[in-house]
Amino acid sequence: MADIDFEDKGSVLNPLRAWAFLGRKPVTEPLEPRLASLNYRGFHLNDWEKCIGCSTCQKVCDNAAITMVRIPGLPQDPVKGVRNERPAIDYGRCCWCGLCVDICPTGSLSLSREYVHTCTDDQLSSYFVLPDPKGMHGKYYGHGWTKTADSDLVDLVRQPMAELEPQARSANFDEIVAGYDDQQALLEASRCVQCGMCHDACPTHMNAPEYIRAIWEGKVEEAVRWIYETNPFSHVCGRVCTHRCEDACSVGRRGTPIAIRWLKRYAMDAVPHERVKQIAAAGRLTHASGRRVAIVGAGPAGLTAAFDLARKGHGVTVFEALDKPGGMTRWGIPEYRLPYDKLDQDIDVIRSVGVDIRCNVRIGRDITLEQLRSDYDAVLIALGLQTGRSTRVPNSEHPQVRKSVELLRQVTAGEDIGTPRSAVVIGGGNVAMDIARTGPQECLVDAQGRLTGLRTWRVKAIFDEQGRFAPSYDSDDERIHPGEMVVEAIGQASDTSLLGDALTEKLEWRRGRLDVDAGGRTSEPWLWAAGDMVRGPDVVNAVADGHRVAASIHAHIGVPETVR
Ligand SMILES: Cc1cc2nc3c(=O)[nH]c(=O)nc-3n(C[C@H](O)[C@H](O)[C@H](O)COP(=O)(O)OP(=O)(O)OC[C@H]3O[C@@H](n4cnc5c(N)ncnc54)[C@H](O)[C@@H]3O)c2cc1C
Ligand code: SF4
Ligand code: SF4
């Protein structure tokens, strides 16, 4: 190409040069755009079947070219990690960098080989497009830039977690999972795309993206501050939470979800206990409201409610029947999954905001519920499910037929359970438990009165033709399972005898459980109920319930004008 002569002044005759085109043969451009190259970055395509509306594409876009649009007809399910939103692109802002494609956790988003769009002045909104698999004008021109293994910005593989070898577990109750070190935690945190699906799925709406980001930035105290905003059972949930958040994590669509629970555990272990107490106390009202709340049961539900109410300045007393607080997190969950010192640290934080926990006090036996009603402004019962259910098959009353929760309680208390050489366990999952409860088994006892095992019949079908639960058995297919102990692990029930006959009669019940409103209030205005006894089934739901109930009690008992 010739150099440009900036000094050239041109000529007055230049406009006449256009006449030279008169003699040339006319050329007609094809109406169809010419095919673009294979990796072309043209208009977006989005596979709506794969897209989960996570909004990661929107968050990564530095040009703010992407808006998430709610589509009412699409499925919306926070527990499954699905939002009824899809990304819309503003082509006035998009620079076709393709970052949205490279970060999309599901791989639903790509760029096409289509690149032509014109419109009249009254159609300018047509540059704002909700991409689908058909392309900008309903005609598919082929995929252009599509994420590759090299360009994928999502790291699909979780940092491995070290565990005790099986041989090393048999002789002790040492914790099985080792936990992440600093480097592993940082690498794991860096996998998070900050979509927030985990936040929506968690029953407490844990600020997981925020604490993961803080870990990634090396700010562990900030991570703990975020964790404590929604969960005072932070050590516990960092170890045994059922992690519904991870089931919803968008990274889990193609790879392993972020280890949200293990990262919580890392942050909690990284910050000294005394500092955790200071962080948890921040924002606590130091002036007393003058209101008093009694809570029965020092499990996760009762203690979470106590924590919230004490932070709001109310006087809170928790009554616990057993000699240590923690409920099933202490007496049910074994030490090798949840070391007692970690549970004790959570409880110490709860005490440090002013909660008074009185152990060895069984309400209904040592103090009546009526007494609590007259001494306190509100009463919450969070009794959990302490009583093991029985199969009631013949011989199930034998002393060597044990209920699982009672056995675990004895083991935790360090009592001798007369460890048998062999044991048969009945139960293991909801349907299995139901079958075990209705099945025609028999605990076998020999002539000397010793337990020798369990007789079962094979299950032929669980449901009848109408799909109703109606197990049937084949009595010809009988099996004997030898064992010196039979453990019934078929579910638990709540012991509500503290209510007494008159109150039990007066309260409203639904399918065997106390009927409560959204805030956990029973049909008696002074009485609330929370946790496993009304909802269940795990720690994080008990914590969420504790928060709900505390908010309802706080709203009900009010705060005197002088301390507002
Ligand atoms: C073996 C086992 C393993 C489990 N594993 C897990 C797990 O890995 N992850 C998970 O998330 N969840 C797990 N759970 C479930 C979890 O422990 C419970 O969902 C949770 O503890 C329920 O909390 P809560 O406060 O409602 O009741 P609880 O924890 O049961 O606490 C109720 C408390 O009330 C006290 N109480 C009862 N009656 C009275 C009375 N009259 N007076 C005074 N005090 C009273 C009880 O002694 C108890 O301390 C497990 C449960 C069991 C049994
Ligand atoms: S990042 Fe992918 S899955 Fe998430 S909203 Fe955008 S296109 Fe859909
Ligand atoms: S942990 Fe998973 S679900 Fe939560 S913000 Fe990060 S990528 Fe999204």
Short mmCIF file of N, CA, C and O in Angstrom, two decimals, residues 30-46 91 110-118 132-146:
data_model
loop_
_atom_site.label_atom_id
_atom_site.label_comp_id
_atom_site.label_asym_id
_atom_site.label_seq_id
_atom_site.Cartn_x
_atom_site.Cartn_y
_atom_site.Cartn_z
N PRO A 30 -24.58 -10.74 -2.19
CA PRO A 30 -25.60 -11.73 -1.80
C PRO A 30 -26.41 -11.21 -0.62
O PRO A 30 -25.87 -10.51 0.24
N LEU A 31 -27.73 -11.56 -0.57
CA LEU A 31 -28.56 -11.13 0.56
C LEU A 31 -28.14 -11.85 1.83
O LEU A 31 -28.19 -11.33 2.92
N GLU A 32 -27.71 -13.13 1.68
CA GLU A 32 -27.25 -13.90 2.84
C GLU A 32 -25.86 -13.42 3.22
O GLU A 32 -25.01 -13.23 2.36
N PRO A 33 -25.57 -13.24 4.51
CA PRO A 33 -24.21 -12.88 4.89
C PRO A 33 -23.25 -14.01 4.55
O PRO A 33 -23.64 -15.18 4.56
N ARG A 34 -22.03 -13.66 4.25
CA ARG A 34 -21.05 -14.70 3.96
C ARG A 34 -20.71 -15.45 5.22
O ARG A 34 -20.74 -14.87 6.31
N LEU A 35 -20.37 -16.73 5.08
CA LEU A 35 -20.05 -17.56 6.25
C LEU A 35 -18.84 -17.00 6.99
O LEU A 35 -17.84 -16.65 6.37
N ALA A 36 -18.98 -16.93 8.30
CA ALA A 36 -17.86 -16.45 9.09
C ALA A 36 -16.94 -17.62 9.42
O ALA A 36 -17.32 -18.78 9.26
N SER A 37 -15.76 -17.33 9.93
CA SER A 37 -14.80 -18.39 10.25
C SER A 37 -15.34 -19.28 11.37
O SER A 37 -16.24 -18.88 12.11
N LEU A 38 -14.75 -20.46 11.52
CA LEU A 38 -15.31 -21.48 12.41
C LEU A 38 -15.38 -21.04 13.87
O LEU A 38 -16.30 -21.36 14.58
N ASN A 39 -14.38 -20.30 14.32
CA ASN A 39 -14.36 -19.87 15.73
C ASN A 39 -14.87 -18.45 15.89
O ASN A 39 -14.54 -17.77 16.87
N TYR A 40 -15.67 -18.00 14.94
CA TYR A 40 -16.09 -16.59 14.92
C TYR A 40 -16.86 -16.21 16.19
O TYR A 40 -17.60 -17.02 16.74
N ARG A 41 -16.64 -14.99 16.65
CA ARG A 41 -17.38 -14.53 17.84
C ARG A 41 -18.55 -13.65 17.39
O ARG A 41 -18.47 -12.43 17.39
N GLY A 42 -19.60 -14.30 16.94
CA GLY A 42 -20.80 -13.59 16.51
C GLY A 42 -21.82 -13.49 17.62
O GLY A 42 -21.47 -13.58 18.81
N PHE A 43 -23.09 -13.34 17.25
CA PHE A 43 -24.14 -13.21 18.27
C PHE A 43 -24.21 -14.47 19.14
O PHE A 43 -23.85 -15.56 18.70
N HIS A 44 -24.72 -14.30 20.38
CA HIS A 44 -24.74 -15.41 21.34
C HIS A 44 -25.80 -16.46 20.96
O HIS A 44 -26.84 -16.14 20.40
N LEU A 45 -25.52 -17.69 21.40
CA LEU A 45 -26.51 -18.77 21.41
C LEU A 45 -26.61 -19.23 22.86
O LEU A 45 -25.61 -19.26 23.57
N ASN A 46 -27.80 -19.57 23.31
CA ASN A 46 -27.93 -20.11 24.67
C ASN A 46 -28.89 -21.29 24.66
O ASN A 46 -30.03 -21.17 24.22
N TYR A 91 -26.38 -5.51 22.68
CA TYR A 91 -25.31 -5.45 21.69
C TYR A 91 -24.81 -4.03 21.48
O TYR A 91 -23.87 -3.81 20.72
N SER A 110 -22.75 -19.96 24.13
CA SER A 110 -21.66 -19.97 23.14
C SER A 110 -21.89 -18.79 22.21
O SER A 110 -22.92 -18.11 22.28
N LEU A 111 -20.93 -18.56 21.32
CA LEU A 111 -21.12 -17.52 20.30
C LEU A 111 -21.35 -18.21 18.95
O LEU A 111 -20.88 -19.33 18.73
N SER A 112 -22.07 -17.50 18.08
CA SER A 112 -22.43 -18.13 16.79
C SER A 112 -21.57 -17.54 15.68
O SER A 112 -20.69 -16.70 15.91
N ARG A 113 -21.86 -17.96 14.46
CA ARG A 113 -21.15 -17.40 13.30
C ARG A 113 -22.04 -16.38 12.59
O ARG A 113 -21.81 -16.03 11.45
N GLU A 114 -23.05 -15.94 13.29
CA GLU A 114 -23.95 -14.93 12.72
C GLU A 114 -23.51 -13.55 13.18
O GLU A 114 -23.25 -13.34 14.38
N TYR A 115 -23.46 -12.57 12.24
CA TYR A 115 -22.89 -11.28 12.63
C TYR A 115 -23.61 -10.07 12.03
O TYR A 115 -23.18 -8.95 12.21
N VAL A 116 -24.68 -10.27 11.26
CA VAL A 116 -25.33 -9.13 10.62
C VAL A 116 -26.68 -8.86 11.27
O VAL A 116 -27.50 -9.76 11.43
N HIS A 117 -26.86 -7.64 11.70
CA HIS A 117 -28.19 -7.22 12.16
C HIS A 117 -28.36 -5.74 11.86
O HIS A 117 -27.54 -4.91 12.25
N THR A 118 -29.37 -5.40 11.11
CA THR A 118 -29.68 -3.99 10.87
C THR A 118 -31.15 -3.79 11.20
O THR A 118 -31.94 -4.74 11.21
N ASP A 132 -31.19 -17.60 22.30
CA ASP A 132 -31.70 -18.97 22.44
C ASP A 132 -30.89 -19.85 21.49
O ASP A 132 -29.95 -19.36 20.85
N PRO A 133 -31.22 -21.12 21.33
CA PRO A 133 -30.37 -21.97 20.46
C PRO A 133 -30.56 -21.67 18.98
O PRO A 133 -29.79 -22.13 18.15
N LYS A 134 -31.61 -20.89 18.63
CA LYS A 134 -31.91 -20.70 17.21
C LYS A 134 -31.12 -19.55 16.57
O LYS A 134 -31.03 -19.46 15.37
N GLY A 135 -30.59 -18.67 17.40
CA GLY A 135 -29.83 -17.55 16.85
C GLY A 135 -30.65 -16.29 16.78
O GLY A 135 -31.87 -16.29 16.99
N MET A 136 -29.98 -15.21 16.42
CA MET A 136 -30.54 -13.85 16.48
C MET A 136 -31.82 -13.68 15.66
O MET A 136 -32.74 -13.00 16.06
N HIS A 137 -31.86 -14.31 14.49
CA HIS A 137 -33.02 -14.13 13.61
C HIS A 137 -33.77 -15.43 13.35
O HIS A 137 -34.40 -15.62 12.32
N GLY A 138 -33.60 -16.37 14.29
CA GLY A 138 -34.35 -17.63 14.16
C GLY A 138 -33.76 -18.56 13.12
O GLY A 138 -34.36 -19.56 12.77
N LYS A 139 -32.57 -18.21 12.62
CA LYS A 139 -31.96 -19.08 11.62
C LYS A 139 -30.55 -19.42 12.10
O LYS A 139 -29.75 -18.53 12.33
N TYR A 140 -30.27 -20.68 12.28
CA TYR A 140 -29.01 -21.11 12.89
C TYR A 140 -27.87 -21.04 11.88
O TYR A 140 -27.95 -21.66 10.82
N TYR A 141 -26.85 -20.27 12.18
CA TYR A 141 -25.69 -20.13 11.28
C TYR A 141 -24.50 -20.97 11.74
O TYR A 141 -23.41 -20.83 11.23
N GLY A 142 -24.71 -21.79 12.75
CA GLY A 142 -23.61 -22.62 13.25
C GLY A 142 -22.95 -21.99 14.47
O GLY A 142 -23.01 -20.78 14.68
N HIS A 143 -22.34 -22.84 15.27
CA HIS A 143 -21.63 -22.37 16.45
C HIS A 143 -20.30 -21.75 16.05
O HIS A 143 -19.60 -22.28 15.19
N GLY A 144 -19.97 -20.64 16.67
CA GLY A 144 -18.66 -20.02 16.49
C GLY A 144 -17.80 -20.35 17.70
O GLY A 144 -17.55 -21.51 17.99
N TRP A 145 -17.46 -19.32 18.49
CA TRP A 145 -16.60 -19.54 19.65
C TRP A 145 -17.36 -20.34 20.72
O TRP A 145 -18.41 -19.93 21.19
N THR A 146 -16.82 -21.49 21.04
CA THR A 146 -17.40 -22.36 22.06
C THR A 146 -16.29 -22.68 23.05
O THR A 146 -15.14 -22.87 22.64
#
